[in-house]
Amino acid sequence: MSNSKADNIFSFPNQKTLEPLRLPRLVGHRGARSYAPENTLVSIHTAADMGAEWVELDVKLTKDGEPIIFHDDNVDRVSGASGAVADMVWKELKELDVGTHFSDSFVDERIPHLEQALDVILERGLGLNLEIKPCAGREKETAEVALDLLTSCWPEDMPAPLISSFQAVSLETALIMAPGYPRGYLISKDEPQTMENWQDKAKHLEVSTLNFDINFLKENSDILQDFLNTDFRLMCFTVNDREIAEQLFDIGVVSIFSDMPDLLD
Ligand code: G3P
Ligand code: MG
């Protein structure tokens, strides 16, 4: 398998627009999560500095409805504070230090607003996979707010972002609001609702990609063969081992999500 940059891009028709959806071999997971605090502006810059072509970021809503780049339902793991994101307003959340938990070199790194993240992504010329990661009960609203902002900021002459989610309602909202943006169906045993009738749901939602958990491969489950038998382009998360990445590419996986943008260098 050649490692040239040209070979690292796969092109195929998006069912909806018939324009080519180009996916890179590697998508920087939460930016460059192994090298910088996840889902921060410095993490996006680090991914770009390391040569990533795309980044994946998680978006959810604050209590007052602002779209922020954040993974967990509460702030405890990545900040010195404690509390549920759904109960906190943007004014409180933007004061939190989400860098120190990673390293003292990132003291005072803040949670980005989606708009700030988009500015950096566009400035750095990165491709984007925006994962809609709603707090419970806000599946539709989170997709609406995120897509409203995204569609107003994202240049029409740039390849459209890939919108993914574990939540069917969020993907359905994306299909309605931004039908020209490709969608990715996230599937994991840790999110049991994604396992039920996944083929029917993915078809109904007109997704282009099936983004599956590496644990399906590790457990050698029959479902992996089912994934390979579909027409969806396969993306796998989260892969931080080069040998496993090569095995995945060999069986037909198009892209991996990795915390290490330099994994394939
Ligand atoms: O989108 C791939 C991956 O990010 C999904 O899992 O929990 O890291 O958001 P998680
Ligand atoms: Mg994610």
XYZ file of C-alpha atoms and ligand atoms in Angstrom:
276
model
C 0.000 0.000 0.000
C 1.466 3.344 -1.037
C 1.720 6.094 1.545
C 1.666 9.003 -0.890
C -0.694 11.832 -0.007
C -2.658 11.379 -3.254
C -3.409 7.779 -2.299
C -4.686 8.861 1.082
C -7.810 10.441 -0.338
C -10.857 8.420 -1.329
C -13.484 9.929 -3.589
C -16.981 8.603 -4.057
C -20.381 10.042 -4.885
C -22.534 11.425 -2.105
C -26.019 9.964 -2.726
C -27.724 13.275 -2.123
C -25.654 15.772 -4.079
C -23.674 13.517 -6.408
C -20.692 15.698 -5.611
C -17.604 13.827 -4.498
C -17.225 13.331 -0.760
C -13.522 13.187 -0.146
C -12.432 11.506 3.036
C -8.886 11.476 4.375
C -7.282 8.332 5.739
C -7.016 9.910 9.185
C -9.305 12.298 11.032
C -7.818 14.002 14.098
C -10.034 12.867 16.998
C -11.150 15.806 19.159
C -8.359 17.670 17.346
C -5.088 16.073 18.399
C -6.175 14.513 21.681
C -2.858 12.791 22.436
C -0.905 16.024 22.123
C -3.205 18.791 23.372
C -6.336 19.128 25.517
C -9.243 17.620 23.576
C -11.801 19.744 21.733
C -9.919 23.015 22.250
C -8.625 25.591 19.779
C -5.031 24.580 20.534
C -5.975 20.981 19.794
C -7.279 22.009 16.363
C -4.127 24.042 15.686
C -1.944 21.137 16.834
C -3.748 18.754 14.480
C -3.212 21.199 11.602
C 0.449 21.719 12.544
C 0.916 17.935 12.496
C -0.523 17.657 8.994
C -4.066 16.439 9.726
C -6.432 17.113 6.836
C -9.610 16.793 8.911
C -10.586 17.033 12.550
C -13.519 15.574 14.453
C -15.128 17.748 17.137
C -18.081 17.182 19.475
C -20.767 19.845 19.805
C -23.384 20.200 22.546
C -25.511 22.985 23.991
C -25.080 25.042 27.132
C -28.110 25.631 29.352
C -28.703 28.911 27.509
C -28.505 27.256 24.108
C -24.990 28.131 22.932
C -23.207 25.455 20.861
C -19.891 24.540 22.465
C -17.145 22.111 21.559
C -17.230 19.612 24.397
C -17.464 15.847 24.830
C -18.773 14.926 28.272
C -22.153 15.589 29.846
C -20.407 17.133 32.838
C -17.310 19.251 33.253
C -15.599 17.218 35.986
C -13.071 15.176 33.974
C -11.448 18.057 32.105
C -11.831 20.982 34.505
C -11.269 21.598 38.182
C -14.990 22.278 38.553
C -17.985 20.039 38.792
C -21.410 20.265 37.190
C -23.594 19.215 34.290
C -23.161 21.114 31.024
C -26.940 21.145 30.599
C -27.223 23.093 33.863
C -24.479 25.636 33.121
C -24.659 28.771 31.001
C -22.047 29.836 28.460
C -20.828 32.659 30.712
C -19.848 30.100 33.383
C -18.512 27.466 31.016
C -16.231 29.819 29.122
C -14.396 30.676 32.349
C -13.316 27.072 32.993
C -9.712 25.983 32.517
C -9.851 22.815 30.411
C -6.130 22.749 29.668
C -4.448 22.081 33.013
C -5.909 18.562 33.323
C -3.846 17.701 30.243
C -0.621 19.490 31.158
C 0.671 22.654 32.805
C 1.721 23.866 29.346
C -1.952 24.368 28.528
C -3.036 26.314 31.593
C -6.112 28.459 30.958
C -7.125 26.815 27.687
C -10.876 27.389 27.373
C -13.905 25.560 25.980
C -14.474 26.922 22.461
C -17.792 28.143 21.150
C -18.603 26.416 17.848
C -18.123 29.735 16.065
C -14.577 30.097 17.417
C -13.745 26.546 16.386
C -15.098 27.120 12.879
C -12.961 30.263 12.538
C -9.824 28.230 13.310
C -10.839 25.330 11.071
C -11.449 27.645 8.132
C -8.289 29.649 8.836
C -6.266 26.421 8.834
C -8.049 24.967 5.786
C -9.132 21.817 7.606
C -11.955 19.451 6.754
C -14.503 18.887 9.506
C -16.498 16.039 10.983
C -18.881 17.667 13.439
C -20.323 15.117 15.846
C -23.655 16.211 17.309
C -23.318 15.098 20.943
C -26.484 16.323 22.650
C -27.265 16.227 26.343
C -30.271 13.946 26.923
C -33.502 15.443 25.633
C -31.813 18.052 23.449
C -31.140 15.881 20.380
C -33.157 17.974 17.910
C -32.322 21.368 19.355
C -28.580 20.689 19.435
C -28.550 19.726 15.762
C -30.711 22.733 14.867
C -28.490 25.262 16.628
C -25.237 23.700 15.395
C -26.418 23.420 11.794
C -27.882 26.887 11.793
C -24.471 28.315 12.665
C -22.519 25.898 10.521
C -24.544 26.524 7.374
C -24.240 30.286 7.867
C -20.430 30.158 8.300
C -19.253 27.366 6.059
C -18.204 28.577 2.585
C -20.102 26.972 -0.275
C -16.910 26.429 -2.240
C -15.406 24.299 0.561
C -16.116 20.566 0.814
C -19.173 20.192 3.055
C -18.568 19.005 6.630
C -19.541 15.471 7.597
C -22.262 15.521 10.266
C -22.323 12.482 12.552
C -24.158 11.419 15.676
C -25.131 8.468 17.835
C -28.585 10.074 17.946
C -30.950 9.338 15.043
C -33.037 12.429 15.819
C -29.956 14.632 15.439
C -29.119 13.039 12.093
C -32.702 13.375 10.915
C -32.590 17.069 11.787
C -29.338 17.396 9.825
C -30.967 15.672 6.837
C -33.814 18.174 6.912
C -31.746 21.304 7.595
C -28.661 20.611 5.505
C -29.445 17.814 3.035
C -26.326 18.623 1.022
C -24.032 17.900 3.982
C -23.062 14.227 4.164
C -24.033 12.324 7.297
C -22.298 9.603 9.291
C -24.123 7.004 11.407
C -22.161 6.403 14.612
C -22.461 2.887 15.988
C -21.116 1.438 19.227
C -22.074 -1.234 21.724
C -21.683 1.482 24.357
C -24.646 3.253 22.729
C -27.104 0.328 22.496
C -29.792 2.304 20.669
C -27.440 2.569 17.692
C -27.358 -1.235 17.365
C -31.093 -1.708 16.887
C -32.117 -1.885 13.211
C -28.961 0.004 12.330
C -29.119 -0.816 8.614
C -32.690 0.481 8.270
C -31.926 3.583 10.307
C -28.759 4.372 8.365
C -30.638 3.997 5.062
C -33.570 6.093 6.263
C -31.178 8.827 7.374
C -29.435 8.671 3.978
C -26.021 8.493 5.551
C -22.862 8.256 3.496
C -20.648 6.755 6.171
C -20.918 4.207 8.957
C -18.590 5.232 11.763
C -17.989 2.228 14.004
C -16.252 1.564 17.276
C -12.879 -0.258 17.117
C -14.217 -2.598 19.810
C -16.265 -4.390 17.140
C -12.959 -5.450 15.576
C -11.330 -6.320 18.895
C -14.265 -8.542 19.833
C -14.152 -10.107 16.352
C -17.899 -9.754 16.175
C -19.888 -10.986 13.183
C -21.252 -7.500 12.881
C -17.984 -6.332 11.344
C -18.708 -8.480 8.303
C -22.187 -6.948 8.165
C -20.588 -3.488 8.053
C -18.332 -4.579 5.223
C -21.320 -5.943 3.289
C -23.031 -2.539 3.156
C -22.499 0.256 0.636
C -21.683 2.754 3.379
C -18.122 4.042 3.549
C -16.563 2.763 6.738
C -14.801 4.936 9.283
C -13.470 3.513 12.559
C -12.858 5.129 15.951
C -10.605 5.443 17.903
C -7.422 3.987 16.449
C -4.050 4.854 17.964
C -2.109 1.809 16.804
C -0.583 1.912 13.345
C -0.677 -1.840 12.802
C -4.386 -1.942 13.582
C -4.927 1.032 11.271
C -3.231 -0.865 8.420
C -5.379 -3.952 9.126
C -8.479 -1.804 8.952
C -7.453 -0.240 5.639
C -6.693 -3.704 4.284
C -10.215 -4.967 5.028
C -11.816 -1.934 3.383
C -12.137 0.751 6.048
C -11.730 4.151 4.403
C -10.780 6.355 7.362
C -9.770 6.132 10.974
C -10.310 8.600 13.797
C -7.088 8.913 15.755
C -5.911 10.942 18.740
C -2.544 10.989 16.968
C -2.529 12.951 13.708
C 0.978 11.593 13.017
C -0.037 7.911 13.383
C 0.393 7.137 9.683
C 3.519 9.269 9.066
O -16.896 10.344 16.019
C -16.075 9.334 16.467
C -15.958 9.352 17.966
O -15.644 10.658 18.369
C -17.203 8.893 18.678
O -16.985 8.688 20.044
O -17.134 9.299 22.399
O -15.103 9.895 21.111
O -17.242 11.092 20.697
P -16.603 9.803 21.107
Mg -16.728 12.398 19.067
